Tab-separated table of C-alpha atoms in Angstrom:
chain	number	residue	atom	x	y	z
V	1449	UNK	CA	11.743	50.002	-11.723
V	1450	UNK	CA	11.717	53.454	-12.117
V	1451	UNK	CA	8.592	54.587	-14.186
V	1452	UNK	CA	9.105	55.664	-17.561
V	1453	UNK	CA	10.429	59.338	-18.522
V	1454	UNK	CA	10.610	60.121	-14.590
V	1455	UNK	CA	13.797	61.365	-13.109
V	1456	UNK	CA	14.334	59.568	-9.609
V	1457	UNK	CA	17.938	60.097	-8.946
V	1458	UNK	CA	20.200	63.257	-8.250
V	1459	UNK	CA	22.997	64.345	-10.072
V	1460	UNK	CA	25.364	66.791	-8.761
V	1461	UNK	CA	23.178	69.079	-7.967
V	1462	UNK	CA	20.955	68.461	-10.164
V	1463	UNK	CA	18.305	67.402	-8.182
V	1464	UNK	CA	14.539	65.654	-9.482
V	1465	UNK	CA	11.681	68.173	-9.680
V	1466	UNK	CA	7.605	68.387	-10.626
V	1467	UNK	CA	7.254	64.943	-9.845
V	1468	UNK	CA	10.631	63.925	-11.243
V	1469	UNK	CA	9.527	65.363	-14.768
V	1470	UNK	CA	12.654	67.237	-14.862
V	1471	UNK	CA	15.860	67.351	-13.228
V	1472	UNK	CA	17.147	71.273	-12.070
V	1473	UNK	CA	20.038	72.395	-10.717
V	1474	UNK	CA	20.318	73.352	-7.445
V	1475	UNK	CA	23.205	76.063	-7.034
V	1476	UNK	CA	24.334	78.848	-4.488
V	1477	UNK	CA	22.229	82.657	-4.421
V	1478	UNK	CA	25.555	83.148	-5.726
V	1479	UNK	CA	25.173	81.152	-9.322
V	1480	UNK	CA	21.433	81.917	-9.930
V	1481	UNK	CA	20.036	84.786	-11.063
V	1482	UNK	CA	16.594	83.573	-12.606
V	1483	UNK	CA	14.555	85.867	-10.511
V	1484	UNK	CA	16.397	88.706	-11.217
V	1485	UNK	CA	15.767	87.600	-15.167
V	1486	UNK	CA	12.417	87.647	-15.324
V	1487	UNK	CA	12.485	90.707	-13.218
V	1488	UNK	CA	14.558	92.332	-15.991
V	1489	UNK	CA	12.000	91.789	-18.429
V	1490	UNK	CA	8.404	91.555	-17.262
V	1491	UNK	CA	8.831	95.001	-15.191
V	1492	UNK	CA	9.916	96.701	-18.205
V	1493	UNK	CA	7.391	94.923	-20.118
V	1494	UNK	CA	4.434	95.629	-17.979
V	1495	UNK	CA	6.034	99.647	-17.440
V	1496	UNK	CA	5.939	100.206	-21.186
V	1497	UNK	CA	2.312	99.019	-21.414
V	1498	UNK	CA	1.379	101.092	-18.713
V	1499	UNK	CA	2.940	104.058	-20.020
V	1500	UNK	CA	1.454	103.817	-23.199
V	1501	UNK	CA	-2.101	104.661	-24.922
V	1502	UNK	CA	-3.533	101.390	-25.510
V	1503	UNK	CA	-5.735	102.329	-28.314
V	1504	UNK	CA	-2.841	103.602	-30.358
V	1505	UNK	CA	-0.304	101.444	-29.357
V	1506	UNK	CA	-2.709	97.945	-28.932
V	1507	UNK	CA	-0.141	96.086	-31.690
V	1508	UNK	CA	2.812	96.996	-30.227
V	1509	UNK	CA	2.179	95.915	-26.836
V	1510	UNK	CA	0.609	92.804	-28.061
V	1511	UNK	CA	3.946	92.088	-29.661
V	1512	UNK	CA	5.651	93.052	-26.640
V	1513	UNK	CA	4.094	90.258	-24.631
V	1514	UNK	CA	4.115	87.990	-27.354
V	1515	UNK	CA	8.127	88.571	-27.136
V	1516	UNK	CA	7.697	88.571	-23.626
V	1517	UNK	CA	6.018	85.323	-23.264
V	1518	UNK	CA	8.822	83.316	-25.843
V	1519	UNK	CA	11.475	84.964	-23.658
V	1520	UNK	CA	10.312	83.482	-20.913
V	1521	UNK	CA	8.994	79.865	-22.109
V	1522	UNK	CA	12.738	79.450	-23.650
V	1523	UNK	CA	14.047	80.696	-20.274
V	1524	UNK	CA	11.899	78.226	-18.385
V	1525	UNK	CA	12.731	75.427	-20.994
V	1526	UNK	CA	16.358	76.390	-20.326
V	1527	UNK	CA	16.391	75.919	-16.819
V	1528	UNK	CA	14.427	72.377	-16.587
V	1529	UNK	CA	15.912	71.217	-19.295
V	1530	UNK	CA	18.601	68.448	-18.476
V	1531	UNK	CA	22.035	69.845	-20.480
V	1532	UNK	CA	23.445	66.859	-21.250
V	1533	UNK	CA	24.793	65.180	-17.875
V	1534	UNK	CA	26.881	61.895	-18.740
V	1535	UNK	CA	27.933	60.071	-15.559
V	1536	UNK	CA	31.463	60.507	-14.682
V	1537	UNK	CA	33.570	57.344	-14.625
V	1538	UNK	CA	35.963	57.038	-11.537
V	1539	UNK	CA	39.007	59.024	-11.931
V	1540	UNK	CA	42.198	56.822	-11.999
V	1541	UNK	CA	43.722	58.453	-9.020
V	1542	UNK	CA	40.544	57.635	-6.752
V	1543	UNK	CA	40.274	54.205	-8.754
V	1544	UNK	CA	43.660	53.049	-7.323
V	1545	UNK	CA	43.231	54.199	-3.840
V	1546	UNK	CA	45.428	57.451	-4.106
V	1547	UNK	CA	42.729	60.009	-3.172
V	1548	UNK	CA	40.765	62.851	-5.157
V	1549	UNK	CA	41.297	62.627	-8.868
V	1550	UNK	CA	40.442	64.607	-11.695
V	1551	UNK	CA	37.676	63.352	-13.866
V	1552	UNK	CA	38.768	62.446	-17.618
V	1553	UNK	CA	36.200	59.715	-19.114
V	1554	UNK	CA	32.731	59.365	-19.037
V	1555	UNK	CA	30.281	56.329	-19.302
V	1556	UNK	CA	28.013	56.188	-22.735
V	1557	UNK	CA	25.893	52.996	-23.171
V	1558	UNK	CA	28.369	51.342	-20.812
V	1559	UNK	CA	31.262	52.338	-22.222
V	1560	UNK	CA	33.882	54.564	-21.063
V	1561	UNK	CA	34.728	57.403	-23.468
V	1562	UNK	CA	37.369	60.304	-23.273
V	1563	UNK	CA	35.630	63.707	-22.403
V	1564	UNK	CA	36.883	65.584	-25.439
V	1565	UNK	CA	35.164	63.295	-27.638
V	1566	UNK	CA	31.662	64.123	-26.450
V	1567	UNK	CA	33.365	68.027	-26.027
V	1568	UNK	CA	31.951	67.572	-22.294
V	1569	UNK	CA	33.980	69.050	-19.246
V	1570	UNK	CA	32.566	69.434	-15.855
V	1571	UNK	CA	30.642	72.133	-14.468
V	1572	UNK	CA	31.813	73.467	-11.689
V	1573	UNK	CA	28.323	74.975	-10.342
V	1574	UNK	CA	26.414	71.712	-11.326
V	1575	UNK	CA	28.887	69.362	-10.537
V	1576	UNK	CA	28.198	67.266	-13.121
V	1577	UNK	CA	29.746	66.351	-16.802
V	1578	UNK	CA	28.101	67.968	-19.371
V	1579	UNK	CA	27.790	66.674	-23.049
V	1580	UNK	CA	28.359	69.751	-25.369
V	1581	UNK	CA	29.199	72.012	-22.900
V	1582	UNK	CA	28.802	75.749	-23.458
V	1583	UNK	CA	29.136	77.328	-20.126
V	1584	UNK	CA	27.203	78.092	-17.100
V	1585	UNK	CA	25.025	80.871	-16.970
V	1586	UNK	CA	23.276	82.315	-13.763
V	1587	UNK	CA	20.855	83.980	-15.567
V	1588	UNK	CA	19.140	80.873	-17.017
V	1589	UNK	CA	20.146	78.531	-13.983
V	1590	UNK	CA	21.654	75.862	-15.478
V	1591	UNK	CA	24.662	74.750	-17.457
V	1592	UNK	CA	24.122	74.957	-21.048
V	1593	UNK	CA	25.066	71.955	-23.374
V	1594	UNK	CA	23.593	69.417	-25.216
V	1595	UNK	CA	20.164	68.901	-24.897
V	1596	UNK	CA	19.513	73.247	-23.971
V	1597	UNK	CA	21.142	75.363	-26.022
V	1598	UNK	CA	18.979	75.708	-28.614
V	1599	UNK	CA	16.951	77.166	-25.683
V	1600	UNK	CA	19.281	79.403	-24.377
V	1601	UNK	CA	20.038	80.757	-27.692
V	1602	UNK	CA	16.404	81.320	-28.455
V	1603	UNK	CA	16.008	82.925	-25.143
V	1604	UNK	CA	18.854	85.680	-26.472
V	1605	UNK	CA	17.174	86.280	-29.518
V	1606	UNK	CA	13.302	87.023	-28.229
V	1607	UNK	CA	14.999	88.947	-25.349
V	1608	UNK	CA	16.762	91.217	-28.260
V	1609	UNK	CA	13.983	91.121	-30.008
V	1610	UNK	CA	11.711	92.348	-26.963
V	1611	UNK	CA	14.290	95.102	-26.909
V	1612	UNK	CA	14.057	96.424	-29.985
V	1613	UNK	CA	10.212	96.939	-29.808
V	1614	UNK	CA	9.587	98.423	-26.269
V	1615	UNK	CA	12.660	100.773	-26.926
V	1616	UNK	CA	11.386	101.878	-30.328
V	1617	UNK	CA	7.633	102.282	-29.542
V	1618	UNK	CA	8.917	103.722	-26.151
V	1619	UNK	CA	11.202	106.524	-28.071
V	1620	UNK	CA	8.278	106.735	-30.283
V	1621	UNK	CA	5.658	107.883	-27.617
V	1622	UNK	CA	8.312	109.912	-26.310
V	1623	UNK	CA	8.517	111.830	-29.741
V	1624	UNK	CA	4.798	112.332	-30.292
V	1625	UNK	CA	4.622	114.169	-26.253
V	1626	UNK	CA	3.877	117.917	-25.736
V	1627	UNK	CA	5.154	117.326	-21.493
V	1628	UNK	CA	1.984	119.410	-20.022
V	1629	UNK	CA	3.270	123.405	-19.120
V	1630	UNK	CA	5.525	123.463	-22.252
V	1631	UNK	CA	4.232	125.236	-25.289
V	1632	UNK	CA	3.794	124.078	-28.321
V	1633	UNK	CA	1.133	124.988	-31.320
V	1634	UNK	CA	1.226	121.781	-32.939
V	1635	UNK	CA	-2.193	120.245	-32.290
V	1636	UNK	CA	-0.247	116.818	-33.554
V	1637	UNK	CA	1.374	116.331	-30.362
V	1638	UNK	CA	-0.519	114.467	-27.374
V	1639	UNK	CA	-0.221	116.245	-23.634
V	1640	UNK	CA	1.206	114.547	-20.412
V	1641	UNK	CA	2.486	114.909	-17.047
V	1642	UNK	CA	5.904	115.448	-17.321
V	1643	UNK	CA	6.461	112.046	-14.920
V	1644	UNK	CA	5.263	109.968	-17.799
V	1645	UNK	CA	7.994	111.663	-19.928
V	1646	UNK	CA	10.751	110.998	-17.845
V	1647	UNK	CA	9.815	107.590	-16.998
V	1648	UNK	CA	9.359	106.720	-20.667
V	1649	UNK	CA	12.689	107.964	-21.646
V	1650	UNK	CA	14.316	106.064	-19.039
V	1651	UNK	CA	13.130	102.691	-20.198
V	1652	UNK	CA	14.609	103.829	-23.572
V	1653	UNK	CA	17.837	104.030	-22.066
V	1654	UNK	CA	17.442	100.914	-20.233
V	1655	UNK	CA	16.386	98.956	-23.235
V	1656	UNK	CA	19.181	100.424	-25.394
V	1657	UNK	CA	21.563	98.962	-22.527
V	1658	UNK	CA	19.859	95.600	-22.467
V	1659	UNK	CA	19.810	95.463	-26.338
V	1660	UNK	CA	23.680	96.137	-26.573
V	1661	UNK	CA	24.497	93.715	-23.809
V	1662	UNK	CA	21.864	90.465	-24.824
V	1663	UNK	CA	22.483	91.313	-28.509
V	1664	UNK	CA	26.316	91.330	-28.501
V	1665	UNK	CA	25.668	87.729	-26.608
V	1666	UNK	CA	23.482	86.731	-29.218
V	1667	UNK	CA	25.481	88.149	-32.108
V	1668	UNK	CA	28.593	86.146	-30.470
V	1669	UNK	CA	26.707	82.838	-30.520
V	1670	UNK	CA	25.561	82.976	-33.684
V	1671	UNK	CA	29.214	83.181	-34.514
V	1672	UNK	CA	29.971	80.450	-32.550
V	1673	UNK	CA	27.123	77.991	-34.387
V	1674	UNK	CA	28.067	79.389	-37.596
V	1675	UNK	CA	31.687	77.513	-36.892
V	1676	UNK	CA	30.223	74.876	-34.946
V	1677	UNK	CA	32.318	75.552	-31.385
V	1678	UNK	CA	31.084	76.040	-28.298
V	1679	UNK	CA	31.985	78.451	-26.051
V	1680	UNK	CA	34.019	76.680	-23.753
V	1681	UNK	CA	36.014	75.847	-26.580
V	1682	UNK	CA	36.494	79.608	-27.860
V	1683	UNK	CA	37.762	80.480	-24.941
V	1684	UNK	CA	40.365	77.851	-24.199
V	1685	UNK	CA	41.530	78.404	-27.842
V	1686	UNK	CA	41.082	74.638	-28.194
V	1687	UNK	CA	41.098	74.771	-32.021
V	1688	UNK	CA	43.879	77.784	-32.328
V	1689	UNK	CA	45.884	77.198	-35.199
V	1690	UNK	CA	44.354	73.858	-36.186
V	1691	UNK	CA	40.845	73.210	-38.174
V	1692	UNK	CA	37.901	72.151	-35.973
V	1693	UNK	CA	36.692	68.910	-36.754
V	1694	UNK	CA	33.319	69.739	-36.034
V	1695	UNK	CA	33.047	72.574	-38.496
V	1696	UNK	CA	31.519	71.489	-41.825
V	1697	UNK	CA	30.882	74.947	-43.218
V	1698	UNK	CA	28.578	77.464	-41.811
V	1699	UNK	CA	24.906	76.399	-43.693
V	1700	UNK	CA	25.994	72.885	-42.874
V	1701	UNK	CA	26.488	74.195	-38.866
V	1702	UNK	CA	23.252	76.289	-38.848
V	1703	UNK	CA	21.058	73.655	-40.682
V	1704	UNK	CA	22.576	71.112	-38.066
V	1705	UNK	CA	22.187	73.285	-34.837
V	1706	UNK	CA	18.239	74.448	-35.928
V	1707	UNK	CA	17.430	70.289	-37.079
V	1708	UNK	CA	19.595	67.881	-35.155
V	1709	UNK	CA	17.294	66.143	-32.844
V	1710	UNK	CA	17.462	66.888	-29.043
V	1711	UNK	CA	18.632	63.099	-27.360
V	1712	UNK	CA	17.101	61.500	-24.809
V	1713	UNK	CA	18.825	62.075	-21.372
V	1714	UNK	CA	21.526	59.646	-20.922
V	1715	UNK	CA	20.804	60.007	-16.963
V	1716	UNK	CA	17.034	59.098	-17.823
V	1717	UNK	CA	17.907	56.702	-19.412
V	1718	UNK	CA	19.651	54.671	-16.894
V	1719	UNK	CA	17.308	55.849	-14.351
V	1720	UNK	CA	14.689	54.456	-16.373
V	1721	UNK	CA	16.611	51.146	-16.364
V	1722	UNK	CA	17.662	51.179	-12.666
V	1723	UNK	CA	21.660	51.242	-13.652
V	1724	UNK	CA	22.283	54.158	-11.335
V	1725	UNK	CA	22.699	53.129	-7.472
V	1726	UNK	CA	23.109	56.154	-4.916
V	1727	UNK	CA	26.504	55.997	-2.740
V	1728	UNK	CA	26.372	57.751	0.519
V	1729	UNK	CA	29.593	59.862	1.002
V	1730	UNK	CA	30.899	60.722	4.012
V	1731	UNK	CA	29.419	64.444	3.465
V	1732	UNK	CA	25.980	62.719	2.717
V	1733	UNK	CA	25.988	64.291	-0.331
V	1734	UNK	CA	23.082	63.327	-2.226
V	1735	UNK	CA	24.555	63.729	-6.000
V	1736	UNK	CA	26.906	60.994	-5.564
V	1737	UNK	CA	26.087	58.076	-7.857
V	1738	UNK	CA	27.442	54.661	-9.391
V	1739	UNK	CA	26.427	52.151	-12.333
V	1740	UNK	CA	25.734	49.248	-11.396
């Protein structure tokens, strides 16, 4: 018996981690871009409060690793969070014996249900099912659905967010410089290499670009939960010219997506109750799994 709110099995490639305390996704250099992410915003981060007087600027950096911090916690909680993965039932073709088939149904409490009514589809990085799904993003490391999106989302928002202050503060600072060997009779403004200039208006220019690129993303999902549809959906058009069931007005959405309760992992679940056997495919491929 497995013990109790432990991952033991792998899924796809979503493979058990810490102990089996959560399940992450193992994908190609290709497909994850995590380092890169945190890169993106603790060298910035750590640059701006470096660049800046600490005595006059001591709130705004604070904020800026406050930000920094809640960018990263909901970028961590993205990644180890399980999305959603529902257990693929066997497709008809492979069921009678004519080869590869496509996958169409899922299992839910032992019962097989049609993908579209869980709005699932399979993931091509993961390889796995995903309840809700949204889409696969790299720079997170996981497929978003279900059970993370409410991290993602919040990820895009304290990113913007961590934007907007370093870019301001750093224009700011920028403003307030007399760059040493210029002249300039105003006492106001404070003297420094002209290095420090430069350097400062370059992360202004790099935060404007983040901001415009992380914002519009944000912006474009908070569309998306103010209609209740995913972005898988949007951009199949599966709801073009019809009404989307799933769209109950847009306080009714946004109420629903900030309070509806994140589920237990299905996969846990089953773990838990030693319903999942392993099958060894020819290819030894260690995400391939059955109920039993």
């Amino acid at each position: 018996m497995a013990r109790a709110g432990f991952y033991t099995t792998s899924h796809g490639r979503h493979r058990p981690c810490c102990g089996g305390r959560c399940l992450v996704a193992h994908v190609d250099s290709e497909n994850n871009a995590v380092g890169a992410s945190v890169s993106l915003i603790v060298v910035p981060t750590c640059a701006f409060a470096a660049l800046v007087p600490l005595r006059d600027y001591f709130l705004l950096v604070a904020l800026a690793f406050a930000l920094l911090a809640l960018s990263l916690g909901y970028l961590v909680l993205a990644l180890v969070t399980e999305p959603g993965i529902l257990p693929p039932a066997p497709p008809d073709a492979l069921a009678n014996g004519r080869g590869r088939g496509r996958v169409t149904h899922v299992i839910v409490h032992g019962e097989k249900v049609d993908l579209r009514e869980k709005r699932a589809k399979m993931c091509r990085q993961t390889e796995n099912c995903v309840e809700d799904f949204d889409h696969y993003c790299p720079w997170v490391g996981n497929a978003v659905g279900r059970r993370n999106y409410r991290y993602f989302v919040g990820f895009l928002v304290s990113v913007t967010g961590l934007c907007v202050v370093v870019g301001s503060a750093s224009a700011l600072r920028v403003a307030s410089l007399n760059v040493a060997g210029l002249k300039n009779d105003d006492d106001s403004y404070d003297e420094e290499p002209p290095w420090k200039a430069i350097a400062l208006a370059v992360l202004v220019v790099y935060t404007v670009v983040v901001f415009f690129s992380v914002g519009s993303l944000a912006v474009y999902h908070f569309r998306l939960v103010g209609v209740n549809e995913t972005t898988n959906e949007n951009i199949r058009g599966v709801f073009a010219g019809e009404d989307n069931p799933h769209d109950r007005g847009c306080a009714a959405n946004v109420r629903e997506f900030l309070r509806r309760p994140k589920p237990e992992s299905l996969v846990l679940q089953l773990d838990r109750d030693d319903r999942l056997t392993r099958v060894e495919d020819d290819d030894d491929d260690p995400g391939g799994i059955e109920l039993v």
